[in-house]
Tab-separated table of C-alpha atoms in Angstrom:
chain	number	residue	atom	x	y	z
A	1	MET	CA	-12.033	14.612	17.396
A	2	LYS	CA	-12.331	16.321	14.011
A	3	PHE	CA	-11.063	13.971	11.298
A	4	ASN	CA	-11.863	14.012	7.597
A	5	TYR	CA	-10.377	10.830	6.095
A	6	GLU	CA	-10.313	11.934	2.447
A	7	LYS	CA	-9.041	15.439	3.212
A	8	PHE	CA	-6.300	14.021	5.432
A	9	LEU	CA	-5.042	11.754	2.639
A	10	GLN	CA	-5.127	14.573	0.098
A	11	GLU	CA	-2.751	16.539	2.327
A	12	ILE	CA	-0.132	13.767	2.636
A	13	PRO	CA	3.053	15.231	1.108
A	14	VAL	CA	4.335	13.232	-1.878
A	15	GLU	CA	7.594	14.542	-3.308
A	16	ILE	CA	8.283	13.750	-6.975
A	17	THR	CA	11.634	15.363	-7.758
A	18	LEU	CA	14.575	14.470	-9.995
A	19	GLU	CA	18.276	15.249	-9.710
A	20	LEU	CA	18.385	15.929	-13.456
A	21	THR	CA	16.624	18.182	-15.939
A	22	PRO	CA	14.805	15.659	-18.140
A	23	LYS	CA	14.735	16.135	-21.906
A	24	PRO	CA	11.367	14.816	-23.194
A	25	THR	CA	12.720	13.317	-26.421
A	26	GLU	CA	15.490	11.528	-24.517
A	27	THR	CA	13.286	10.283	-21.657
A	28	ALA	CA	10.928	7.340	-21.225
A	29	VAL	CA	8.468	7.177	-18.305
A	30	ILE	CA	7.308	4.006	-16.553
A	31	SER	CA	4.662	4.146	-13.804
A	32	ILE	CA	3.550	0.921	-12.117
A	33	GLY	CA	1.400	0.147	-9.085
A	34	LYS	CA	-1.709	1.090	-7.178
A	35	ALA	CA	-0.579	4.723	-7.225
A	36	SER	CA	0.557	4.669	-10.872
A	37	PHE	CA	-1.824	7.379	-12.143
A	38	TYR	CA	-1.388	9.521	-9.025
A	39	MET	CA	2.418	9.474	-9.284
A	40	PHE	CA	2.415	10.052	-13.042
A	41	GLU	CA	0.220	13.122	-12.694
A	42	LYS	CA	2.422	14.407	-9.854
A	43	LEU	CA	5.405	14.012	-12.174
A	44	LEU	CA	3.688	16.016	-14.927
A	45	ASP	CA	2.773	18.741	-12.435
A	46	LYS	CA	6.494	19.195	-11.771
A	47	TYR	CA	7.801	18.455	-15.258
A	48	PRO	CA	4.977	19.240	-17.742
A	49	LYS	CA	7.225	18.813	-20.793
A	50	LEU	CA	7.362	15.064	-20.093
A	51	LYS	CA	3.810	14.815	-21.487
A	52	THR	CA	5.476	14.203	-24.852
A	53	SER	CA	7.835	11.476	-23.591
A	54	GLU	CA	7.273	7.814	-24.385
A	55	THR	CA	5.206	6.445	-21.485
A	56	ILE	CA	3.718	3.237	-20.127
A	57	ILE	CA	1.447	3.017	-17.082
A	58	ILE	CA	0.542	-0.370	-15.572
A	59	HIS	CA	-2.295	-0.313	-13.056
A	60	PRO	CA	-4.624	-2.753	-11.226
A	61	ASP	CA	-7.972	-3.581	-12.845
A	62	SER	CA	-9.630	-1.988	-9.814
A	63	VAL	CA	-7.997	1.408	-10.479
A	64	LYS	CA	-9.786	2.962	-13.438
A	65	ASN	CA	-8.082	4.824	-16.285
A	66	THR	CA	-10.398	7.809	-15.958
A	67	LYS	CA	-8.371	9.993	-18.352
A	68	ASN	CA	-8.241	7.270	-21.021
A	69	TYR	CA	-4.481	7.350	-21.356
A	70	PRO	CA	-3.702	5.291	-24.489
A	71	PHE	CA	-0.456	4.037	-22.953
A	72	ALA	CA	-2.131	2.565	-19.825
A	73	VAL	CA	-2.193	-1.214	-19.347
A	74	SER	CA	-4.410	-2.926	-16.760
A	75	SER	CA	-3.357	-6.033	-14.875
A	76	THR	CA	-4.315	-8.143	-11.859
A	77	HIS	CA	-3.792	-7.655	-8.144
A	78	PRO	CA	-3.174	-9.222	-5.626
A	79	PHE	CA	-2.598	-12.434	-7.592
A	80	ILE	CA	-0.093	-12.985	-10.400
A	81	THR	CA	-2.004	-14.275	-13.414
A	82	GLU	CA	-1.625	-14.676	-17.165
A	83	LYS	CA	-2.520	-10.982	-17.389
A	84	SER	CA	0.538	-10.134	-15.236
A	85	PHE	CA	2.757	-11.850	-17.799
A	86	GLN	CA	1.042	-10.031	-20.661
A	87	ALA	CA	1.703	-6.701	-18.898
A	88	GLY	CA	5.283	-7.802	-18.221
A	89	GLU	CA	5.857	-8.584	-21.888
A	90	LYS	CA	4.526	-5.148	-22.893
A	91	LEU	CA	6.843	-3.551	-20.351
A	92	VAL	CA	9.900	-5.471	-21.578
A	93	ASP	CA	9.075	-4.517	-25.205
A	94	PHE	CA	8.718	-0.861	-24.138
A	95	VAL	CA	12.094	-0.961	-22.397
A	96	LYS	CA	13.829	-2.579	-25.387
A	97	GLN	CA	12.363	-0.006	-27.784
A	98	ASN	CA	13.643	2.849	-25.632
A	99	ASN	CA	17.122	1.493	-24.962
A	100	GLY	CA	19.543	4.420	-24.693
A	101	LYS	CA	17.009	6.847	-23.249
A	102	THR	CA	16.864	7.928	-19.606
A	103	PHE	CA	14.140	5.989	-17.801
A	104	ILE	CA	12.106	7.613	-15.033
A	105	THR	CA	10.269	4.901	-13.113
A	106	LEU	CA	7.460	5.695	-10.680
A	107	LEU	CA	6.884	2.668	-8.476
A	108	SER	CA	4.255	1.912	-5.842
A	109	GLY	CA	2.892	-1.121	-4.027
A	110	GLY	CA	1.035	-3.748	-6.008
A	111	SER	CA	3.622	-3.734	-8.793
A	112	SER	CA	4.928	-7.189	-7.893
A	113	ALA	CA	1.586	-8.733	-8.902
A	114	LEU	CA	0.933	-6.433	-11.860
A	115	ILE	CA	4.031	-7.368	-13.854
A	116	GLU	CA	5.879	-10.637	-14.286
A	117	TYR	CA	8.235	-12.090	-16.832
A	118	GLY	CA	9.953	-15.452	-17.033
A	119	LYS	CA	9.949	-18.820	-18.765
A	120	LYS	CA	8.570	-20.835	-15.828
A	121	LYS	CA	5.159	-19.168	-15.936
A	122	GLU	CA	3.125	-21.892	-14.218
A	123	THR	CA	5.708	-22.314	-11.441
A	124	ILE	CA	5.839	-18.563	-10.801
A	125	ILE	CA	2.022	-18.267	-10.626
A	126	ALA	CA	1.731	-21.271	-8.281
A	127	THR	CA	4.564	-20.043	-6.030
A	128	ALA	CA	3.098	-16.531	-5.810
A	129	HIS	CA	-0.318	-17.959	-4.908
A	130	LYS	CA	1.221	-20.083	-2.162
A	131	LEU	CA	3.158	-17.102	-0.787
A	132	PHE	CA	-0.046	-15.021	-0.633
A	133	TYR	CA	-1.601	-17.478	1.820
A	134	SER	CA	1.633	-18.212	3.709
A	135	GLY	CA	1.358	-15.541	6.409
A	136	LYS	CA	5.055	-14.705	5.842
A	137	ASP	CA	6.212	-11.099	6.133
A	138	ILE	CA	6.472	-8.948	3.035
A	139	VAL	CA	10.293	-8.920	2.996
A	140	GLU	CA	10.512	-12.703	2.879
A	141	ILE	CA	7.790	-12.838	0.217
A	142	ASN	CA	9.479	-10.252	-1.993
A	143	ARG	CA	12.870	-11.941	-1.745
A	144	LYS	CA	11.316	-15.142	-3.033
A	145	ARG	CA	9.532	-13.211	-5.812
A	146	ILE	CA	12.876	-11.727	-6.913
A	147	GLU	CA	14.520	-15.137	-6.938
A	148	ILE	CA	12.029	-16.661	-9.411
A	149	SER	CA	11.487	-13.606	-11.671
A	150	ASP	CA	13.393	-12.411	-14.736
A	151	ILE	CA	12.547	-8.711	-14.160
A	152	LYS	CA	12.351	-8.206	-10.387
A	153	GLY	CA	15.400	-7.284	-8.305
A	154	GLY	CA	16.644	-4.731	-10.850
A	155	LYS	CA	16.690	-7.294	-13.644
A	156	LEU	CA	14.406	-5.260	-15.933
A	157	CYS	CA	17.345	-2.900	-16.557
A	158	ARG	CA	19.175	-5.633	-18.483
A	159	PHE	CA	16.747	-5.129	-21.380
A	160	ALA	CA	18.063	-1.565	-21.914
A	161	PRO	CA	21.789	-1.826	-21.140
A	162	SER	CA	22.608	1.598	-22.623
A	163	SER	CA	20.127	3.455	-20.392
A	164	HIS	CA	20.270	5.184	-17.023
A	165	TRP	CA	17.415	4.539	-14.600
A	166	HIS	CA	15.948	6.928	-12.033
A	167	THR	CA	13.368	5.318	-9.742
A	168	ILE	CA	10.999	7.274	-7.501
A	169	VAL	CA	9.205	5.020	-5.049
A	170	MET	CA	6.119	5.338	-2.856
A	171	ASN	CA	7.217	3.014	-0.069
A	172	ASP	CA	4.566	0.764	1.522
A	173	ILE	CA	6.987	-1.742	3.093
A	174	PRO	CA	7.514	-0.830	6.791
A	175	PHE	CA	10.979	-2.358	7.220
A	176	GLU	CA	14.386	-0.709	7.268
A	177	LYS	CA	15.236	-0.066	3.605
A	178	GLY	CA	11.863	-1.548	2.660
A	179	TYR	CA	11.780	0.858	-0.284
A	180	LEU	CA	14.326	-1.419	-1.988
A	181	LEU	CA	11.681	-4.138	-2.263
A	182	VAL	CA	8.578	-2.184	-3.317
A	183	GLY	CA	7.007	-3.976	-6.276
A	184	SER	CA	9.973	-6.358	-5.853
A	185	MET	CA	11.957	-3.443	-7.342
A	186	PRO	CA	12.438	-4.118	-11.075
A	187	THR	CA	14.407	-0.945	-11.902
A	188	TYR	CA	16.994	-0.421	-9.171
A	189	ASN	CA	19.956	-2.428	-7.981
A	190	PRO	CA	22.563	-0.894	-5.647
A	191	GLU	CA	25.261	-2.796	-7.576
A	192	ASN	CA	24.225	-1.181	-10.870
A	193	PRO	CA	25.858	2.284	-11.159
A	194	LYS	CA	23.362	3.284	-13.852
A	195	THR	CA	20.463	3.171	-11.354
A	196	THR	CA	19.379	5.662	-8.665
A	197	ILE	CA	16.437	5.711	-6.252
A	198	LYS	CA	14.480	8.330	-4.276
A	199	ILE	CA	11.581	8.020	-1.821
A	200	ALA	CA	8.453	10.062	-2.596
A	201	ALA	CA	6.554	9.126	0.581
A	202	GLU	CA	6.378	6.296	3.117
A	203	SER	CA	4.742	5.057	6.314
A	204	ASN	CA	6.505	7.651	8.463
A	205	THR	CA	5.163	10.407	6.180
A	206	VAL	CA	1.656	9.371	7.251
A	207	ASN	CA	2.720	8.990	10.875
A	208	ARG	CA	4.162	12.499	11.108
A	209	LYS	CA	1.072	14.040	9.502
A	210	LEU	CA	-1.252	12.164	11.842
A	211	ALA	CA	0.739	13.029	14.969
A	212	GLU	CA	0.741	16.693	13.915
A	213	LEU	CA	-3.059	16.646	13.493
A	214	LEU	CA	-3.649	15.061	16.905
A	215	ARG	CA	-1.343	17.495	18.698
A	216	LYS	CA	-3.114	20.422	17.047
A	217	GLN	CA	-6.320	19.106	18.585
A	218	ASN	CA	-4.595	18.966	21.998
A	219	TYR	CA	-4.284	15.201	22.356
A	220	ASP	CA	-1.374	13.797	24.344
A	221	ILE	CA	0.155	10.977	22.281
A	222	LYS	CA	0.940	8.284	24.845
A	223	GLU	CA	2.042	5.651	22.338
A	224	ASN	CA	3.285	6.054	18.764
A	225	ILE	CA	4.332	2.843	16.996
A	226	GLN	CA	5.953	3.425	13.603
A	227	ASN	CA	6.706	0.862	10.885
A	228	TYR	CA	4.767	-1.950	12.527
A	229	HIS	CA	5.250	-5.159	10.542
A	230	GLY	CA	4.161	-7.977	12.840
A	231	THR	CA	1.015	-10.080	12.797
A	232	VAL	CA	-2.524	-8.847	13.319
A	233	GLN	CA	-2.719	-11.190	16.323
A	234	ASN	CA	0.309	-9.590	17.978
A	235	LEU	CA	-0.892	-6.053	17.226
A	236	SER	CA	-4.270	-6.846	18.770
A	237	LYS	CA	-2.498	-7.806	22.020
A	238	ILE	CA	-0.524	-4.550	22.015
A	239	LEU	CA	-3.646	-2.468	21.348
A	240	ASN	CA	-5.749	-4.321	23.910
A	241	SER	CA	-3.233	-3.263	26.547
A	242	LYS	CA	-2.761	0.330	25.341
A	243	LEU	CA	-6.449	1.090	24.732
A	244	SER	CA	-7.609	-0.187	28.120
A	245	GLN	CA	-5.112	2.165	29.823
A	246	MET	CA	-6.021	5.314	27.876
A	247	LYS	CA	-6.989	8.366	29.867
A	248	LYS	CA	-8.988	11.416	28.874
A	249	GLY	CA	-7.205	13.563	26.283
A	250	GLU	CA	-4.816	10.789	25.250
A	251	ALA	CA	-4.157	9.220	21.867
A	252	VAL	CA	-2.501	6.055	20.543
A	253	ILE	CA	-1.055	5.752	16.992
A	254	VAL	CA	0.155	2.773	14.955
A	255	THR	CA	1.344	3.020	11.333
A	256	GLY	CA	2.736	0.151	9.311
A	257	GLU	CA	1.421	-3.011	7.740
A	258	SER	CA	0.385	-6.057	9.718
A	259	THR	CA	0.230	-9.566	8.301
A	260	ILE	CA	-2.568	-12.091	8.517
A	261	LYS	CA	-2.705	-15.702	7.380
A	262	ILE	CA	-5.871	-15.854	5.312
A	263	PRO	CA	-7.701	-19.187	4.942
A	264	LYS	CA	-8.418	-20.252	1.372
A	265	GLU	CA	-12.116	-20.364	2.219
A	266	LYS	CA	-11.801	-16.654	3.017
A	267	GLY	CA	-14.761	-14.535	4.015
A	268	TYR	CA	-15.515	-10.819	3.761
A	269	GLY	CA	-12.849	-8.904	5.620
A	270	GLY	CA	-9.411	-7.329	5.576
A	271	ARG	CA	-6.565	-7.092	8.046
A	272	LEU	CA	-7.954	-3.818	9.442
A	273	THR	CA	-11.516	-5.035	9.983
A	274	HIS	CA	-10.159	-8.298	11.426
A	275	LEU	CA	-7.915	-6.362	13.811
A	276	ALA	CA	-10.771	-4.079	14.866
A	277	LEU	CA	-12.991	-7.072	15.616
A	278	GLN	CA	-10.265	-8.571	17.808
A	279	ILE	CA	-9.807	-5.457	19.943
A	280	PHE	CA	-13.124	-3.577	19.998
A	281	SER	CA	-14.136	-5.000	23.388
A	282	LYS	CA	-11.172	-3.184	24.998
A	283	ILE	CA	-11.996	0.243	23.566
A	284	PRO	CA	-13.046	2.633	26.389
A	285	ALA	CA	-16.593	3.984	26.185
A	286	GLU	CA	-15.320	7.566	25.709
A	287	ALA	CA	-12.918	6.675	22.873
A	288	THR	CA	-13.105	6.689	19.073
A	289	PHE	CA	-11.082	4.094	17.153
A	290	TYR	CA	-9.852	4.351	13.544
A	291	ALA	CA	-8.307	1.588	11.422
A	292	LEU	CA	-7.942	2.878	7.850
A	293	SER	CA	-6.022	2.048	4.706
A	294	THR	CA	-4.235	4.823	2.840
A	295	ASP	CA	-5.039	3.211	-0.522
A	296	GLY	CA	-8.763	3.180	0.246
A	297	ARG	CA	-9.131	-0.626	0.177
A	298	ASP	CA	-8.869	-3.050	3.066
A	299	GLY	CA	-8.500	-6.511	1.574
A	300	LEU	CA	-11.801	-8.228	0.781
A	301	SER	CA	-13.810	-6.021	3.140
A	302	GLN	CA	-15.130	-3.818	0.313
A	303	SER	CA	-14.257	-0.883	2.556
A	304	ALA	CA	-11.357	1.398	3.423
A	305	GLY	CA	-11.441	0.178	7.010
A	306	VAL	CA	-13.344	0.945	10.193
A	307	ILE	CA	-14.267	3.922	12.340
A	308	ILE	CA	-15.752	2.904	15.689
A	309	THR	CA	-17.489	5.810	17.368
A	310	LYS	CA	-18.704	6.128	20.929
A	311	GLU	CA	-22.256	5.818	19.603
A	312	SER	CA	-21.664	2.515	17.780
A	313	LEU	CA	-19.408	0.921	20.382
A	314	THR	CA	-22.097	0.018	22.901
A	315	ALA	CA	-24.180	-1.906	20.369
A	316	MET	CA	-21.078	-3.784	19.185
A	317	GLN	CA	-20.037	-4.762	22.680
A	318	ASN	CA	-23.543	-6.115	23.306
A	319	ASP	CA	-23.508	-8.192	20.105
A	320	SER	CA	-23.241	-11.854	21.098
A	321	GLU	CA	-22.342	-12.928	17.540
A	322	ALA	CA	-19.007	-11.095	17.339
A	323	GLU	CA	-16.953	-14.264	17.877
A	324	LYS	CA	-18.751	-16.040	15.032
A	325	TYR	CA	-17.799	-13.270	12.589
A	326	LEU	CA	-14.190	-13.425	13.779
A	327	LYS	CA	-13.830	-17.195	13.355
A	328	THR	CA	-15.272	-17.135	9.825
A	329	TYR	CA	-13.147	-14.132	8.741
A	330	ASN	CA	-16.312	-12.119	8.078
A	331	SER	CA	-15.273	-9.075	10.108
A	332	ALA	CA	-16.549	-6.631	7.478
A	333	LEU	CA	-20.056	-8.065	7.726
A	334	PHE	CA	-20.018	-7.448	11.487
A	335	PHE	CA	-19.021	-3.804	11.089
A	336	ARG	CA	-21.410	-3.271	8.201
A	337	LYS	CA	-24.220	-4.413	10.497
A	338	HIS	CA	-23.168	-1.702	12.965
A	339	ASN	CA	-22.609	1.031	10.324
A	340	ALA	CA	-18.905	1.305	11.143
A	341	LEU	CA	-17.341	0.595	7.737
A	342	GLN	CA	-15.643	3.474	5.933
A	343	SER	CA	-16.591	3.491	2.258
A	344	GLU	CA	-14.020	2.181	-0.205
A	345	ILE	CA	-12.533	5.034	-2.262
A	346	GLU	CA	-9.833	5.812	-4.822
A	347	THR	CA	-7.154	7.716	-2.907
A	348	GLY	CA	-4.317	7.488	-5.424
A	349	LEU	CA	-1.951	6.743	-2.543
A	350	ASN	CA	-0.456	3.433	-1.494
A	351	LEU	CA	1.378	3.793	1.790
A	352	ASN	CA	0.721	1.918	5.036
A	353	ASP	CA	-2.272	1.505	7.280
A	354	MET	CA	-3.053	4.065	9.950
A	355	ILE	CA	-4.552	2.867	13.211
A	356	PHE	CA	-5.268	5.299	16.010
A	357	ALA	CA	-7.579	6.010	18.919
A	358	VAL	CA	-8.452	9.117	20.909
A	359	ARG	CA	-10.208	9.347	24.268
A	360	ASP	CA	-12.320	12.448	24.888
């Protein structure tokens, strides 16, 4: 199969459009999340006059401010820390100062850790840390985050009561109406008539693009699972069954976001490398297997995921130490040894994982 990971991601359609004609002097722009710079620049491509609007961008420490935007604020991810509260305070001040203007908010995954605001700081940090290791699904986690926060769940809008809010979201939550919880959604509430929301891209955007690519290369898609949101353990069982039954010219696709309960004495790995290590023994000799993150980072694996080729598969399946790497959550070290890790990159996107296999 011909597959260029970076080129594929660059071609994912992301639609940044507004139902209004924004007036720069009457508009304030907020962009938060892993894709904060990407979405902001997409906005300026469509509405270049907004370059003069009041703006704040809040991004993870790991995503560099390569254009040196003076209005960019870095924060922490995936954990809520003191820095998250500092970013939250700057955001609240920005909102108060621009009360009465129209707010355009660009929101992507990671925002829930990047910004926080509330009096019970220590309780919020401790609760968020506990939730991270809980193994609970992202909907349950975000509902709890909203409950304890003073800005999540549309509550940020209370600091600019005279404003209207237009939120454009890059949805990385693979549940029905998951877009309502991205970043624990600080700027939209369906009960607030001054707020609107639009989806720029989501898991199914990736799925459709991937299915189109595979069909163009004459693969018969025998299984296409969209919006997967179960555990890594359950997905490994599904894939073990599907991969072992693959025939020549067939493909299997999964897009979504699996969950994994990480031990506190965590090793070097991510949910994608851990999944790949659980299922690689069932991959047919003539198949190629891909487990890749759209944001270019798979947990603590220091990679974007795994590509298991026909050439590397035999050596892996003869490696007697595979189980040891799995038990210690060091899946990335196993795949690094076999040259199967995909290099970590800045993609600008933050959608769901894409997992697929083809048999030639």
